[in-house]
Amino acid sequence: WWFQGLIFTGIWVIGHECGHGAFSDHKIVNDILGFVTHTFLWTPYFSWKISHHRHHSNHASMERDEVYVPKTREDLGIPEAHVATEIDYDEILGDTPIYTLYMLIRQQVLAFPAYLLFNVSGQKNYPKWTNHFDPNSILFTKAQRNAVIMSNIGIAAMVWGVSYSCSTYGVADTIKYYAFPWLLVSHWFIMITYLHHTDPSLPHYRGKEWNFQRGAAATCDRDFLGWQGRFFLHDVAHYHVIHHLKSFPDSLLIDHGPEATQHLKAFIGDHYAFSEKHAFKALWESYNKCQFVENEGDVLFYRDRKGQAIRRPADQYRVPSTKAQ
């Protein structure tokens, strides 16, 4: 299951590259292959492609990003920093390690379906019931309606395919050879993308302080699973910053990610984020240290279960309610 899950995730990554136009120079080849690979893994290809492009265009913007939008102090019902006590933080965020592990596992297994179906971790300004399957959703324009319907037809075909597999080969074998590996795809995909975009050292921005370059640089490259991540996952975790910042054709990144990243590091210097921390340790730490951001301020860093942040904005970007911490 470990290796089958990694192989399936590598197939999903190929679909992701197709969505960016990176697999082939021909759009129709990208879309056919992306549609097949993503539909096989329960991802509505065209619908996700549309929202994913918007994520790339607005990453780290509190108002416009599509996914991994941080919760605020107000969202969680935590009093303002100057009046909040240790008891306030413990009452809302103070879970036992066992319960925290349970919630983390739940995130790893269910977060991607929950995002597609219910906009979980998505833009909070969207209407209730926003999802990737409604052609009339705020996520899509009228011109994109047919693409969404095509994605839905693909998912409906998968429902039939899995039903046929269960009746032909048996439920147990379908679960064994398909369902469990798919759950691992959900886990690996969420783990990779969560760690790319969620770290206490990475900023988020509001209003005029956001721009494309700042937002794109607010991602982190990871040494994810060593050789297994490089081989099975096609280096998707190792060269994510350049994936957001690139100004060249997507297809070049597949073969030239290492070289492009070296040039990027030389150009942006300390603004380049990379972590060699073991992926599972990083996941546990980010899950505990990245709880919320402040209600006010245009440059924001995550705060942990005690209301503390490991980084703070420069003085000109700080607001009075955060200067005490």
Coordinates of C-alpha atoms in Angstrom, one line a residue, residues 116-300:
L116 CA -13.9 19.9 -3.2
L117 CA -17.4 19.3 -1.6
F118 CA -17.7 22.0 1.0
N119 CA -14.9 24.5 0.4
V120 CA -13.2 23.6 3.7
S121 CA -10.1 25.7 4.2
G122 CA -11.2 27.8 1.1
Q123 CA -12.0 31.4 0.8
K124 CA -14.3 32.4 3.7
N125 CA -16.0 35.2 1.7
Y126 CA -17.7 32.6 -0.6
P127 CA -21.3 31.7 0.0
K128 CA -22.3 28.7 2.0
W129 CA -22.3 25.4 0.0
T130 CA -19.6 26.6 -2.4
N131 CA -18.2 23.5 -4.1
H132 CA -16.4 22.3 -7.2
F133 CA -19.4 20.4 -8.6
D134 CA -22.0 23.1 -9.0
P135 CA -21.6 24.6 -12.5
N136 CA -23.2 27.8 -11.1
S137 CA -20.8 28.1 -8.2
I138 CA -19.1 31.4 -7.5
L139 CA -15.9 29.5 -8.3
F140 CA -16.7 29.5 -12.0
T141 CA -17.7 31.9 -14.8
K142 CA -20.6 31.1 -17.2
A143 CA -18.0 30.4 -19.9
Q144 CA -16.6 27.6 -17.7
R145 CA -19.9 25.9 -17.0
N146 CA -19.5 23.2 -19.7
A147 CA -16.0 22.3 -18.4
V148 CA -17.5 21.8 -14.9
I149 CA -20.2 19.6 -16.3
M150 CA -17.6 17.5 -18.1
S151 CA -15.7 17.1 -14.9
N152 CA -18.9 15.9 -13.2
I153 CA -19.5 13.4 -16.0
G154 CA -16.1 12.0 -15.4
I155 CA -16.8 11.6 -11.6
A156 CA -20.1 9.9 -12.4
A157 CA -18.2 7.5 -14.7
M158 CA -16.0 6.7 -11.8
V159 CA -19.0 5.9 -9.6
W160 CA -20.1 3.4 -12.2
G161 CA -16.6 2.0 -12.6
V162 CA -16.1 1.4 -8.9
S163 CA -19.6 -0.1 -8.7
Y164 CA -18.8 -2.4 -11.6
S165 CA -15.5 -3.4 -9.9
C166 CA -17.3 -4.2 -6.7
S167 CA -19.8 -6.4 -8.5
T168 CA -17.2 -8.1 -10.7
Y169 CA -14.2 -8.5 -8.5
G170 CA -15.8 -8.1 -5.1
V171 CA -15.9 -5.3 -2.5
A172 CA -13.0 -6.6 -0.6
D173 CA -10.6 -6.6 -3.6
T174 CA -11.8 -3.2 -4.7
I175 CA -11.1 -1.8 -1.3
K176 CA -7.7 -3.6 -1.1
Y177 CA -6.4 -2.6 -4.5
Y178 CA -8.1 0.8 -5.1
A179 CA -9.8 2.3 -2.0
F180 CA -6.8 2.1 0.4
P181 CA -4.3 3.4 -2.1
W182 CA -6.6 6.2 -3.0
L183 CA -6.8 7.2 0.7
L184 CA -3.0 7.4 0.7
V185 CA -3.2 9.6 -2.3
S186 CA -5.5 12.0 -0.3
H187 CA -3.0 11.8 2.6
W188 CA 0.1 12.4 0.5
F189 CA -1.5 15.2 -1.6
I190 CA -2.7 17.0 1.5
M191 CA 0.6 16.5 3.3
I192 CA 2.6 17.9 0.4
T193 CA 0.4 20.9 -0.2
Y194 CA -0.2 21.7 3.5
L195 CA 3.5 21.8 4.1
H196 CA 4.1 23.9 1.0
H197 CA 1.7 26.6 2.2
T198 CA 1.6 26.2 6.0
D199 CA 4.6 27.1 8.2
P200 CA 4.9 29.5 11.1
S201 CA 7.7 31.3 9.2
L202 CA 5.6 32.0 6.1
P203 CA 3.6 35.3 5.9
H204 CA 0.1 36.0 4.7
Y205 CA -1.0 39.4 3.4
R206 CA -4.0 41.7 3.4
G207 CA -5.0 44.5 1.1
K208 CA -2.3 46.6 -0.5
E209 CA 0.6 44.7 1.1
W210 CA -0.1 41.7 -1.1
N211 CA 1.3 41.4 -4.5
F212 CA 2.0 38.4 -6.8
Q213 CA 5.7 38.2 -6.0
R214 CA 5.2 38.4 -2.2
G215 CA 2.5 35.8 -2.3
A216 CA 4.4 33.4 -4.6
A217 CA 7.5 33.6 -2.4
A218 CA 5.4 32.7 0.7
T219 CA 5.8 28.9 0.0
C220 CA 8.3 26.4 1.2
D221 CA 10.3 23.8 -0.6
R222 CA 10.6 20.5 1.3
D223 CA 13.0 17.5 1.2
F224 CA 10.0 15.3 1.1
L225 CA 10.6 11.5 1.6
G226 CA 14.1 11.7 0.1
W227 CA 14.6 9.6 -3.1
Q228 CA 11.0 8.3 -2.9
G229 CA 9.6 11.8 -3.1
R230 CA 11.9 12.6 -6.0
F231 CA 11.2 9.4 -7.9
F232 CA 7.6 8.5 -7.3
L233 CA 6.3 12.1 -6.8
H234 CA 8.4 13.7 -9.6
D235 CA 10.0 16.2 -7.4
V236 CA 6.7 18.0 -6.8
A237 CA 7.6 18.8 -3.2
H238 CA 11.2 19.8 -3.8
Y239 CA 10.7 22.7 -6.2
H240 CA 7.4 24.3 -5.3
V241 CA 8.6 27.9 -4.8
I242 CA 9.8 28.2 -8.4
H243 CA 6.5 26.6 -9.4
H244 CA 4.7 29.6 -8.0
L245 CA 7.2 32.3 -9.0
K246 CA 8.2 31.1 -12.5
S247 CA 7.8 33.4 -15.5
F248 CA 8.7 30.8 -18.1
P249 CA 6.7 28.0 -19.8
D250 CA 5.5 25.3 -17.3
S251 CA 7.0 22.5 -19.4
L252 CA 10.5 23.8 -18.7
L253 CA 10.0 23.2 -14.9
I254 CA 9.7 19.4 -15.2
D255 CA 13.2 19.0 -16.5
H256 CA 14.9 22.1 -15.1
G257 CA 13.4 22.6 -11.6
P258 CA 16.8 22.2 -9.8
E259 CA 18.6 24.7 -12.0
A260 CA 15.8 27.2 -11.9
T261 CA 15.6 26.9 -8.1
Q262 CA 19.4 27.6 -7.8
H263 CA 18.9 30.8 -9.9
L264 CA 15.9 31.8 -7.8
K265 CA 17.8 31.3 -4.5
A266 CA 20.6 33.5 -5.8
F267 CA 18.1 36.2 -6.8
I268 CA 15.7 36.4 -3.8
G269 CA 18.3 35.3 -1.1
D270 CA 16.9 35.0 2.4
H271 CA 13.3 35.2 1.0
Y272 CA 13.6 31.7 -0.3
A273 CA 12.2 29.1 2.1
F274 CA 13.4 25.6 2.3
S275 CA 13.2 23.0 5.0
E276 CA 15.2 19.8 5.5
K277 CA 13.0 18.8 8.5
H278 CA 11.6 15.3 8.3
A279 CA 8.2 15.6 6.6
F280 CA 6.2 13.9 9.4
K281 CA 7.9 16.0 12.1
A282 CA 7.2 19.1 10.1
L283 CA 3.6 18.1 9.7
W284 CA 3.1 17.7 13.4
E285 CA 4.9 21.0 14.2
S286 CA 3.0 23.0 11.6
Y287 CA -0.3 21.5 12.7
N288 CA 0.3 22.7 16.2
K289 CA 2.0 26.0 15.6
C290 CA -0.2 27.2 12.7
Q291 CA -3.5 27.8 14.5
F292 CA -4.7 31.3 13.5
V293 CA -3.6 34.8 12.4
E294 CA -4.6 38.2 13.8
N295 CA -7.9 39.9 12.9
E296 CA -6.0 43.1 12.0
G297 CA -2.8 43.9 10.2
D298 CA -1.7 43.6 6.6
V299 CA 1.4 41.3 7.2
L300 CA 0.5 38.2 9.2

